[in-house]
Coordinates of C-alpha atoms and ligand atoms in Angstrom, one line a residue:
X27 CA 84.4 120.1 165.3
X28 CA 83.0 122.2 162.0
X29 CA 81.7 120.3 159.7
X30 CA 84.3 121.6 157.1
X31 CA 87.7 119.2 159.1
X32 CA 87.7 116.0 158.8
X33 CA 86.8 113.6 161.3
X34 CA 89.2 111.4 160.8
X35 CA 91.9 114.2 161.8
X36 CA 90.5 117.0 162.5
X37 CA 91.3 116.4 166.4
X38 CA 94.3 118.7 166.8
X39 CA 92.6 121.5 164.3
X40 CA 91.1 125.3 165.5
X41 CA 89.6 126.2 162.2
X42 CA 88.0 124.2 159.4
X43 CA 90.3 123.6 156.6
X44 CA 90.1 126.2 153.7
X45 CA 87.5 125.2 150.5
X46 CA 90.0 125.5 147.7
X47 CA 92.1 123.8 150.1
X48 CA 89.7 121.3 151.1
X49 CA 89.0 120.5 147.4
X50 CA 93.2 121.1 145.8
X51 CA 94.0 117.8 148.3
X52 CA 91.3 115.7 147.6
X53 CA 91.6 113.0 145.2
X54 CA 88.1 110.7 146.1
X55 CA 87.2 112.4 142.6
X56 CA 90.0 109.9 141.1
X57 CA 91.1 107.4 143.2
X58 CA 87.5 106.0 143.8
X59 CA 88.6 104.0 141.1
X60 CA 90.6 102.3 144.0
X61 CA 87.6 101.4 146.2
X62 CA 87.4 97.3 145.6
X63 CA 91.1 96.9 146.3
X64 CA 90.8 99.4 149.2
X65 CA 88.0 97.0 150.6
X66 CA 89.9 93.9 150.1
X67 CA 92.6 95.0 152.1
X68 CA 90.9 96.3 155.1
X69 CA 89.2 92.6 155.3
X70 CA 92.7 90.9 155.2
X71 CA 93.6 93.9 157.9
X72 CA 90.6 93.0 159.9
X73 CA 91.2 89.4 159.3
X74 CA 94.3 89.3 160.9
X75 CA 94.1 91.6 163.6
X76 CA 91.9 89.5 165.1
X77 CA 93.8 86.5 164.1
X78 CA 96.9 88.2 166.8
X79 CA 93.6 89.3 169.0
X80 CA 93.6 92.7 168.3
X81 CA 90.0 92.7 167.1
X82 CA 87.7 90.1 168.4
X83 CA 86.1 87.8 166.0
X84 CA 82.7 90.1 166.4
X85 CA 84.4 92.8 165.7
X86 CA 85.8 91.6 162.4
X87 CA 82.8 89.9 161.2
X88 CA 80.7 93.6 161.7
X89 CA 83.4 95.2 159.9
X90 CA 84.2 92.7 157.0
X91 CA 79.9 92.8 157.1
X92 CA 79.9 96.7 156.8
X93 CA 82.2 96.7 154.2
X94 CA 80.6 93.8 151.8
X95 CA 77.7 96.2 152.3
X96 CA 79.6 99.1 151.2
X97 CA 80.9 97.2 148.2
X98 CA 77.5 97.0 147.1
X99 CA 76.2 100.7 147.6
X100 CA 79.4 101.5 145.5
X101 CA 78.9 99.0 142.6
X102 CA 75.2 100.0 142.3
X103 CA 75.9 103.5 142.3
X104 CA 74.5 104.5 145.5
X105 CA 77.6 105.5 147.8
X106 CA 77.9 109.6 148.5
X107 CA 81.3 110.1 147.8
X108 CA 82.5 113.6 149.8
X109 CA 84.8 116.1 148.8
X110 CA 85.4 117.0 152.5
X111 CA 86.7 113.2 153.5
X112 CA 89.4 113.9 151.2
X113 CA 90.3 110.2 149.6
X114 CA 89.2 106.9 148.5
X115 CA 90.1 105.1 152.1
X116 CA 88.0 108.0 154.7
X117 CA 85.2 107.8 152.5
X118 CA 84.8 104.1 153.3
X119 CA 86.1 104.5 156.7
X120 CA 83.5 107.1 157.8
X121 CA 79.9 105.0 155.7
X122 CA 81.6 102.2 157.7
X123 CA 81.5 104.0 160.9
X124 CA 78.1 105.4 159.9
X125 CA 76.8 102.2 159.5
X126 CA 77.9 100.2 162.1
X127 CA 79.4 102.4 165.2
X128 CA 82.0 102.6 167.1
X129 CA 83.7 99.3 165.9
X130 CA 84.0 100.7 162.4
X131 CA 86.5 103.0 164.1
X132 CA 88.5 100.7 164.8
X133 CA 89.6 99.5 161.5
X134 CA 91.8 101.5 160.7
X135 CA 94.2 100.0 164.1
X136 CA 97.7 99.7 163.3
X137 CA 97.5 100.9 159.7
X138 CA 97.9 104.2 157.9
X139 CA 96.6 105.3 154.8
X140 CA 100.4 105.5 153.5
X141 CA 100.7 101.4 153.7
X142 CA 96.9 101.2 152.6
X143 CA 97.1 103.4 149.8
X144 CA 100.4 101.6 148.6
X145 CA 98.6 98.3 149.0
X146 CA 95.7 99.6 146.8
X147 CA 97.6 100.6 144.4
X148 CA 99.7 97.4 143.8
X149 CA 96.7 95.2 144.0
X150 CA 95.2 97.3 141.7
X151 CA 98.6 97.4 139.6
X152 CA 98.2 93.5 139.8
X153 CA 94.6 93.0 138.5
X154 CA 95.2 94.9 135.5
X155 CA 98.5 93.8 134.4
X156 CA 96.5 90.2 134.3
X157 CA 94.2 91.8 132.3
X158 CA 96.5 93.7 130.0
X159 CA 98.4 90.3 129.8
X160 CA 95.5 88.2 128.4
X161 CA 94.9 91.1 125.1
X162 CA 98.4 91.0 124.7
X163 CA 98.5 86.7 124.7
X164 CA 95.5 87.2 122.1
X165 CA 97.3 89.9 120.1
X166 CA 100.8 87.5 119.9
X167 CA 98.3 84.2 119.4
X168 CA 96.7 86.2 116.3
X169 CA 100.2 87.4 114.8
X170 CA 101.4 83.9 114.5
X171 CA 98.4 82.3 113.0
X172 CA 99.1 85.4 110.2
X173 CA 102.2 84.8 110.3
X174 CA 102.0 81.1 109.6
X175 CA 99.0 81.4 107.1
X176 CA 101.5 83.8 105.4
X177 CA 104.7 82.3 105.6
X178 CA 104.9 82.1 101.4
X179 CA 103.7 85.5 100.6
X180 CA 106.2 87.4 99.4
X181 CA 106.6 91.3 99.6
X182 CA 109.2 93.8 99.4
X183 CA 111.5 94.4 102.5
X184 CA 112.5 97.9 103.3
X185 CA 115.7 99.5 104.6
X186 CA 115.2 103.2 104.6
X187 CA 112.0 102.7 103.4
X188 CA 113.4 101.4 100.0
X189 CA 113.1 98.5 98.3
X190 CA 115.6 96.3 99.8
X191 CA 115.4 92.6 99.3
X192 CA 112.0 90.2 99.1
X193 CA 111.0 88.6 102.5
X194 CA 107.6 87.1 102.9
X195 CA 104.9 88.5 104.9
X196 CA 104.8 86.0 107.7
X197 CA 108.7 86.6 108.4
X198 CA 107.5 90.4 108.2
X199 CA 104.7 89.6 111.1
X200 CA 107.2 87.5 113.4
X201 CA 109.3 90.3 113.2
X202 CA 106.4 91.7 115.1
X203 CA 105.5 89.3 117.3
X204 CA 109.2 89.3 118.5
X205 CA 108.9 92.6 119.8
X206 CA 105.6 91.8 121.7
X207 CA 107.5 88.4 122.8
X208 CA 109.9 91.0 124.9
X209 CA 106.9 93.1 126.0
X210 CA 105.4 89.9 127.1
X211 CA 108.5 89.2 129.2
X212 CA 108.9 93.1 130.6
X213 CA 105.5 92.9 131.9
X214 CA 105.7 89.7 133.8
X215 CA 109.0 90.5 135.5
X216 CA 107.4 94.3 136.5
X217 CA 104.5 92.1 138.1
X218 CA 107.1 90.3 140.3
X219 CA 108.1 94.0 141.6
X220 CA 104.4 94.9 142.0
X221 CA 103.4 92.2 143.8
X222 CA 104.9 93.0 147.3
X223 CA 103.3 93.4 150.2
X224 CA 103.8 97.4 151.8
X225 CA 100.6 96.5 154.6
X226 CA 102.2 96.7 158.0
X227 CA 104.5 99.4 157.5
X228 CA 101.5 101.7 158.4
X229 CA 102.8 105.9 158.4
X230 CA 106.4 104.6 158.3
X231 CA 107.7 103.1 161.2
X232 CA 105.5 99.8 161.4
X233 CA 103.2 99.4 164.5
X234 CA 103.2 98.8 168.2
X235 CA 100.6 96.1 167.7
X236 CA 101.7 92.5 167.2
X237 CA 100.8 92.5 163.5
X238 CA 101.3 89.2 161.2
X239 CA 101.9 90.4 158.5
X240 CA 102.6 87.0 156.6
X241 CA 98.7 86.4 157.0
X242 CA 97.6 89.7 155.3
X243 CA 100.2 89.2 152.5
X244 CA 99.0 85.7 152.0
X245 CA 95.0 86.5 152.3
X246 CA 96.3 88.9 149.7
X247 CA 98.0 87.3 147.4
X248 CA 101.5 89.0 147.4
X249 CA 104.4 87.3 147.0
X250 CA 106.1 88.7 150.5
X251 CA 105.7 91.6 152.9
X252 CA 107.6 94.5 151.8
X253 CA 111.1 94.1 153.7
X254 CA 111.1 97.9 154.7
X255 CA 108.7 100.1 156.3
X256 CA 110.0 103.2 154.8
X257 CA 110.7 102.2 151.4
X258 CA 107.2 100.6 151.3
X259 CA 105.4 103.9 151.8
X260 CA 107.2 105.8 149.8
X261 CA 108.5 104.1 146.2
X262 CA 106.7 104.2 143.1
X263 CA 108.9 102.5 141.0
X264 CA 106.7 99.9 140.5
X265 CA 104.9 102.5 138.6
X266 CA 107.5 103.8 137.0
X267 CA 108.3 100.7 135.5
X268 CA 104.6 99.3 134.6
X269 CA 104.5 103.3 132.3
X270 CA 107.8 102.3 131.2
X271 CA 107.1 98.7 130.0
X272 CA 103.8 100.5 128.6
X273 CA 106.2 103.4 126.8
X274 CA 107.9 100.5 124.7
X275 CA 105.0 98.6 124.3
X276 CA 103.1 101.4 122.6
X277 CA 106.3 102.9 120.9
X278 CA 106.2 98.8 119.2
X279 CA 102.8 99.7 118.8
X280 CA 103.3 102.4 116.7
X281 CA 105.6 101.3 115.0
X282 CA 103.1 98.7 113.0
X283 CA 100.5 101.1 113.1
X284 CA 102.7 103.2 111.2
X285 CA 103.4 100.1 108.6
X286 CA 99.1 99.3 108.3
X287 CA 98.8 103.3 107.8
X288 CA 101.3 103.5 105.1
X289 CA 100.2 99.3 103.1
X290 CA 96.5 100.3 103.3
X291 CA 97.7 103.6 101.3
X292 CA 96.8 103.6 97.3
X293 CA 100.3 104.5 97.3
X294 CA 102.0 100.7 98.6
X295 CA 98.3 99.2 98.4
X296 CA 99.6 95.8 100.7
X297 CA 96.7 95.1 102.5
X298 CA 92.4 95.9 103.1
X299 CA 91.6 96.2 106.7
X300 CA 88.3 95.6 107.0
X301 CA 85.6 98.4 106.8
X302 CA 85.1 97.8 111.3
X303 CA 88.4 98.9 111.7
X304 CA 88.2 102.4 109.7
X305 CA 85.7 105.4 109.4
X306 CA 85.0 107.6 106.0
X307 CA 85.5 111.4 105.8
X308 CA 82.8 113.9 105.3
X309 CA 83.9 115.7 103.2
X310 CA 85.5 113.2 100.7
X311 CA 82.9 110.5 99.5
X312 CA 86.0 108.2 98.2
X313 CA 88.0 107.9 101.5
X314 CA 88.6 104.9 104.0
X315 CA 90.6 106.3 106.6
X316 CA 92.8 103.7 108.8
X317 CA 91.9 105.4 112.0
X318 CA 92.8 102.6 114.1
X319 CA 96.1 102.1 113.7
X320 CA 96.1 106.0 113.3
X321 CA 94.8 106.4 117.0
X322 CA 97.1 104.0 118.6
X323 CA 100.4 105.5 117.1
X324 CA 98.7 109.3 118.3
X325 CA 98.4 107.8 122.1
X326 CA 101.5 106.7 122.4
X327 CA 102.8 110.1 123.3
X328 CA 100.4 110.3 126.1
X329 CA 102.0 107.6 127.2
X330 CA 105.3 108.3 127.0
X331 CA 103.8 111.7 129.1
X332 CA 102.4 109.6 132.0
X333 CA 106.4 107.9 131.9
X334 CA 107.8 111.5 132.4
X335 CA 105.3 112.0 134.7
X336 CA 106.2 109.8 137.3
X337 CA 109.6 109.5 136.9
X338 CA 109.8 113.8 137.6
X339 CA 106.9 113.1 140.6
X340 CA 109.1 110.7 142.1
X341 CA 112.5 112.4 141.7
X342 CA 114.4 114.0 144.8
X343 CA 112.0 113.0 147.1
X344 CA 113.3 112.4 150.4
X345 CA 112.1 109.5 152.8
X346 CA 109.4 108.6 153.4
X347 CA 105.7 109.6 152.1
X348 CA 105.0 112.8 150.7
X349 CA 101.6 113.9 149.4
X350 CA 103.6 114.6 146.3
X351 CA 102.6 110.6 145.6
X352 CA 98.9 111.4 145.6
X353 CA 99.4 112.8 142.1
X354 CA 100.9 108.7 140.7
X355 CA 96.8 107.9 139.9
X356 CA 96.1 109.5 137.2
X357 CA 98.6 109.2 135.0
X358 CA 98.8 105.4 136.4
X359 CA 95.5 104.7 135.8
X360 CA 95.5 106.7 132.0
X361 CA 98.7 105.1 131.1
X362 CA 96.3 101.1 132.1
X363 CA 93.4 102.1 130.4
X364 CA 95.3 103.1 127.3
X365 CA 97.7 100.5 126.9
X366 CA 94.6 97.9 127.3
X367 CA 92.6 99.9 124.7
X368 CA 95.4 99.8 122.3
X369 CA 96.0 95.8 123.0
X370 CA 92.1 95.0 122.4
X371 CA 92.2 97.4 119.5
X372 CA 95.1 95.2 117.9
X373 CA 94.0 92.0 119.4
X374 CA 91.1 92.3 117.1
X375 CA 92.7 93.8 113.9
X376 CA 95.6 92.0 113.3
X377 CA 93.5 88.6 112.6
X378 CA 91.3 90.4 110.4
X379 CA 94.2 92.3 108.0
X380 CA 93.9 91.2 104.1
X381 CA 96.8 90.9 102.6
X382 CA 96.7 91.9 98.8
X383 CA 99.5 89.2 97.8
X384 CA 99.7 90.3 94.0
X385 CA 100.1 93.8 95.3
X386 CA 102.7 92.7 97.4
X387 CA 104.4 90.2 94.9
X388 CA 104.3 93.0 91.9
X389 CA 105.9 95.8 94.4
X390 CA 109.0 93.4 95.1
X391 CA 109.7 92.7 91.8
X392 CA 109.5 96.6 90.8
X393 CA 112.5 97.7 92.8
X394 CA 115.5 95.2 91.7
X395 CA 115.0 93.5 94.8
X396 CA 117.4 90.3 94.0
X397 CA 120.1 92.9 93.3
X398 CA 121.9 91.4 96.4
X399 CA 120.9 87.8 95.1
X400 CA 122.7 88.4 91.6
X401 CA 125.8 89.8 93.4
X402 CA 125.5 86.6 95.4
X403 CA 125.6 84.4 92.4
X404 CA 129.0 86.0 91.2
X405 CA 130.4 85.7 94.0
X406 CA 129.8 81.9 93.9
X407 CA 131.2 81.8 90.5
X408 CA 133.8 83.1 91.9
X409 CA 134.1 86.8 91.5
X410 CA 135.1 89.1 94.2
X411 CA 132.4 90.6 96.4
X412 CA 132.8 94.2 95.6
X413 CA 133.4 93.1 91.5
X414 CA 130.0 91.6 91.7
X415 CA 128.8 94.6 93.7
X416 CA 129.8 97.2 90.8
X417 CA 128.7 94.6 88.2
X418 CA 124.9 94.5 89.7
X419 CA 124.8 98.3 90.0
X420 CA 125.2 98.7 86.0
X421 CA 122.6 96.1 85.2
X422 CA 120.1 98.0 87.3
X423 CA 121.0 101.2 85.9
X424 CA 120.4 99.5 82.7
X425 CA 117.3 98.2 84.1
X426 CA 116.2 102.0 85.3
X427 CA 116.5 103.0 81.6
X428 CA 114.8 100.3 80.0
X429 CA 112.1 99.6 82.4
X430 CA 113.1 96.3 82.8
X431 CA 113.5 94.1 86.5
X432 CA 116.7 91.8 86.6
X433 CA 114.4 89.0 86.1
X434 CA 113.0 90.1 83.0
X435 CA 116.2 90.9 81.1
X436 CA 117.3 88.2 78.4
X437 CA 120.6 86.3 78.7
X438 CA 122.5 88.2 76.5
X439 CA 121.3 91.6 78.0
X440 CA 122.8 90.3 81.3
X441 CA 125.6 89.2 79.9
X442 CA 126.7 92.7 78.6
X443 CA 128.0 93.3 82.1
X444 CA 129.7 89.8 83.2
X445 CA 130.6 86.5 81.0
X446 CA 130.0 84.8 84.3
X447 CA 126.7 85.0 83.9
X448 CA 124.9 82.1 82.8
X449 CA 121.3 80.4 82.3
X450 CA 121.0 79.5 85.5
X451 CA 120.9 82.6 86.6
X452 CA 117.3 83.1 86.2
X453 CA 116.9 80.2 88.9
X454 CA 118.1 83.2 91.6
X455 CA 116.4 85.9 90.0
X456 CA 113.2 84.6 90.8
X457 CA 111.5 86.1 94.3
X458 CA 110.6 82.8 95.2
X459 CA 114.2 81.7 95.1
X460 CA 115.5 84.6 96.7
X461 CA 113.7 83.9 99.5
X462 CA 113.8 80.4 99.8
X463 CA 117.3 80.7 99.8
X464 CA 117.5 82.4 102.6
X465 CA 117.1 79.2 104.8
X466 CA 118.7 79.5 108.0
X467 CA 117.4 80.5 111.7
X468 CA 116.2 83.5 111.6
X469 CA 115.8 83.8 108.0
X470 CA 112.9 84.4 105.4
X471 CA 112.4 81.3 103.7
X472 CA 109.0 80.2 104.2
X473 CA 110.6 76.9 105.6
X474 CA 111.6 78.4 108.4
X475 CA 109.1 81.0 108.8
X476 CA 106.8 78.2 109.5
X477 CA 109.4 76.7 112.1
X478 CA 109.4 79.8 113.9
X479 CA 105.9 80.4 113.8
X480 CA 105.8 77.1 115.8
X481 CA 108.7 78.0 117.9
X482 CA 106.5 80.9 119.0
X483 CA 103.5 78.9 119.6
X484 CA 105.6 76.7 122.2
X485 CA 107.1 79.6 123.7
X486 CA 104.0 81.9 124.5
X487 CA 102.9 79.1 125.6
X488 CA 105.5 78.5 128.1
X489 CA 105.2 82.1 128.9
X490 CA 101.5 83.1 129.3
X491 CA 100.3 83.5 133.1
X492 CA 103.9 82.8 134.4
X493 CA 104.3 85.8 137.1
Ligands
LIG503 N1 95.2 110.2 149.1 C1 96.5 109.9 149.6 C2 97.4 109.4 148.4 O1 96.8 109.1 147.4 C3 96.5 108.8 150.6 C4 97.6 108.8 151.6 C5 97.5 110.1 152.3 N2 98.4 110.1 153.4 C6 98.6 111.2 154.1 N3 99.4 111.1 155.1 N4 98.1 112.3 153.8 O2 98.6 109.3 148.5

């Protein structure tokens, strides 16, 4: 056999395979990343075929011996990964073999690399969705200490990106942290899905040999063997779905990275991030640049990419594996490394923004934000909702041309466009009790800002590490 064909099927082969060939399948450049969950399975595969007496107990202990070894040479740097072997699992397969014989050829006994590269994949999947899910617990924890610490700051509230009504900053942040609250839960239910067993289904048929494939789930941690041979081998939704939680995750992402890039502006001047979080331009001495937030609102379109991606790899394809599935790694892998990135990034922001409260307080009262309140009042003294509406309208117009808030208008001056009004109107013209008015579930008062904040406490709580 030329040295060109590989050994592990080069049997029924005349000529070696091409060189452009050799090199367009591989993917050991890539899905080396695989390796440690590539070597954990084939010890639960060894493991139990011995445990049905497929392998005696030697046997296993050479091989699960062999492949600690391997481990090693591959976390020290020293493994020779070949082009020629094609993949993550022959490269392994073959140093095995190489080190310790015949027996190492024996491994690979009632399995195919279509149920071993599924496996890797979704332990993989697994491992970092745990990690992804303790930077997103630190992000949410951070965002409700804010919140909380916040919770009678007051600040402008948009609609349309214009002034709409005064909320405080720590509703603002829960607001947030609801969106991550949903994140939260689309991640843990994806990890149900990933967490499935697709060992034992080998090229996509199942085996001849009398497999147990309850033991190598449960020396595995999965939840269950995959019920179906055929769909375990071929499906990648479980991909699909982890890019997809990712895709709304990063869109939520960029959504507040939008918001820091547009407070830490001269312009809304809301908050300081501090000088870790942002680089200076060469050019211009004066500028602090929010490059942070900047960064994670720019990857979210590689993310969304990745999303496309699979869903367009995965579409039409007919039962069961196809080599088309070879190209779910790198976007996969991309689509983790970014969406932990962007978590840490956050994680270690969000603690550390400065909110500029006068800022904040002096920007609400600029744009007739208790418009809404005074219209309020009338209508409790008993004028008709759209009256009051029409009524409000002229005194900011008045307002507009005198450079004057609502607030700071006299009596009198308010009184131009309704008798109604009366001294005590000045008690909801004030920010404060335009907020604190607002004092219901799911409202801005800093009341029950603070109940919430404790609400999500308890919740996360309940939540974190429950897969
Ligand atoms: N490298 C392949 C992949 O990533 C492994 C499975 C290959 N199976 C096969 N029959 N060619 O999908």
């Amino acid at each position: 056999m030329s040295q060109a064909t590989n050994q592990s099927w080069g049997g029924r082969f005349s000529e070696p395979t091409d060189a452009f060939v050799a090199r367009f399948t591989a993917s050991v450049t890539f899905d080396q990343r695989l390796a440690r969950q590539d070597i954990q399975g084939s010890i639960a595969h060894a493991t139990m075929l011995a445990r049905v007496g497929v392998l005696t107990d030697d046997e296993r202990d050479t091989i699960i011996t062999g492949l600690t070894e391997i481990q090693g040479e591959i976390e020290r740097g020293e493994f020779n990964w070949s082009i020629p072997l094609e993949d993550v699992h022959m490269n392994i397969e073959a140093r095995l073999t190489d080190k310790i014989g015949i027996t190492g050829k024996k491994l690979h006994t009632g399995r195919s690399r279509n149920d071993q590269v599924a496996t890797d994949i979704r332990l993989f999947m697994r491992d970092e969705i745990d990690v992804i899910e303790a930077e997103l617990v630190r992000l949410r924890e951070g965002m409700i200490e804010l919140a909380d610490r916040e919770a009678d700051t007051i600040m402008p509230g948009f609609t349309h990106l214009q002034t709409a009504q005064p909320v405080t900053f720590g509703h603002h942040l829960l607001a947030w942290q609801e969106m991550l609250t949903r994140d939260h839960e689309r991640l843990l239910d994806c990890r149900k899905r990933v967490n499935v067993m697709p060992l034992g289904a080998a090229a996509l048929a199942g085996t001849t040999y009398p497999i147990d494939r309850h033991v190598t789930a449960e020396l595995l941690g999965f939840d269950r063997p995959a019920e179906n041979s055929l769909d375990a081998v071929s499906d990648r939704d479980f991909a699909i779905e982890f890019t997809s939680f990712a895709s709304i995750l990063l869109m939520h992402l960029s959504r507040m990275s939008e918001e820091l890039v547009l407070w830490t502006s001269a312009q809304f001047d809301f908050i300081d991030l501090p000088d870790r979080f942002c680089t200076g331009s060469s050019i211009m001495p004066q500028k602090k640049n929010p490059d942070v937030p900047e960064l994670v609102r720019g990857k979210t379109g590689r993310v969304y990419g990745h999303l496309m991606a699979l869903l367009t790899l995965m579409k039409s394809q007919p039962l069961a594996y196809n080599k088309d599935n070879q190209e779910d790694k790198e976007p996969l892998f991309d689509a983790v490394d970014t969406v932990r990135d962007c978590l840490k990034a956050f994680a270690d922001m969000v603690p550390a923004i400065e909110p500029k409260k006068d800022s904040m307080y002096e920007a609400a009262r600029r744009g007739f934000s208790t418009a809404t309140d005074l219209a309020d009042y009338l209508v409790r003294k008993g004028v008709a909702f759209r009256d009051a509406h029409e009524i409000v309208g002229q005194s900011v117009a008045y307002g507009l041309k005198t450079k004057k808030d609502l607030s700071e208008m006299t009596l009198e001056e308010l009184q131009q466009f309704s008798a109604t009004i009366e001294q005590d109107v000045f008690e909801v013209l004030t920010l404060e009790g335009s907020v604190a008015a607002r004092n219901h579930i799911g409202g801005t008062a800093p009341e029950q800002v603070r109940a919430a904040a404790s609400r999500a406490r308890e919740a996360l709580a309940a939540l974190k590490g429950d897969a």
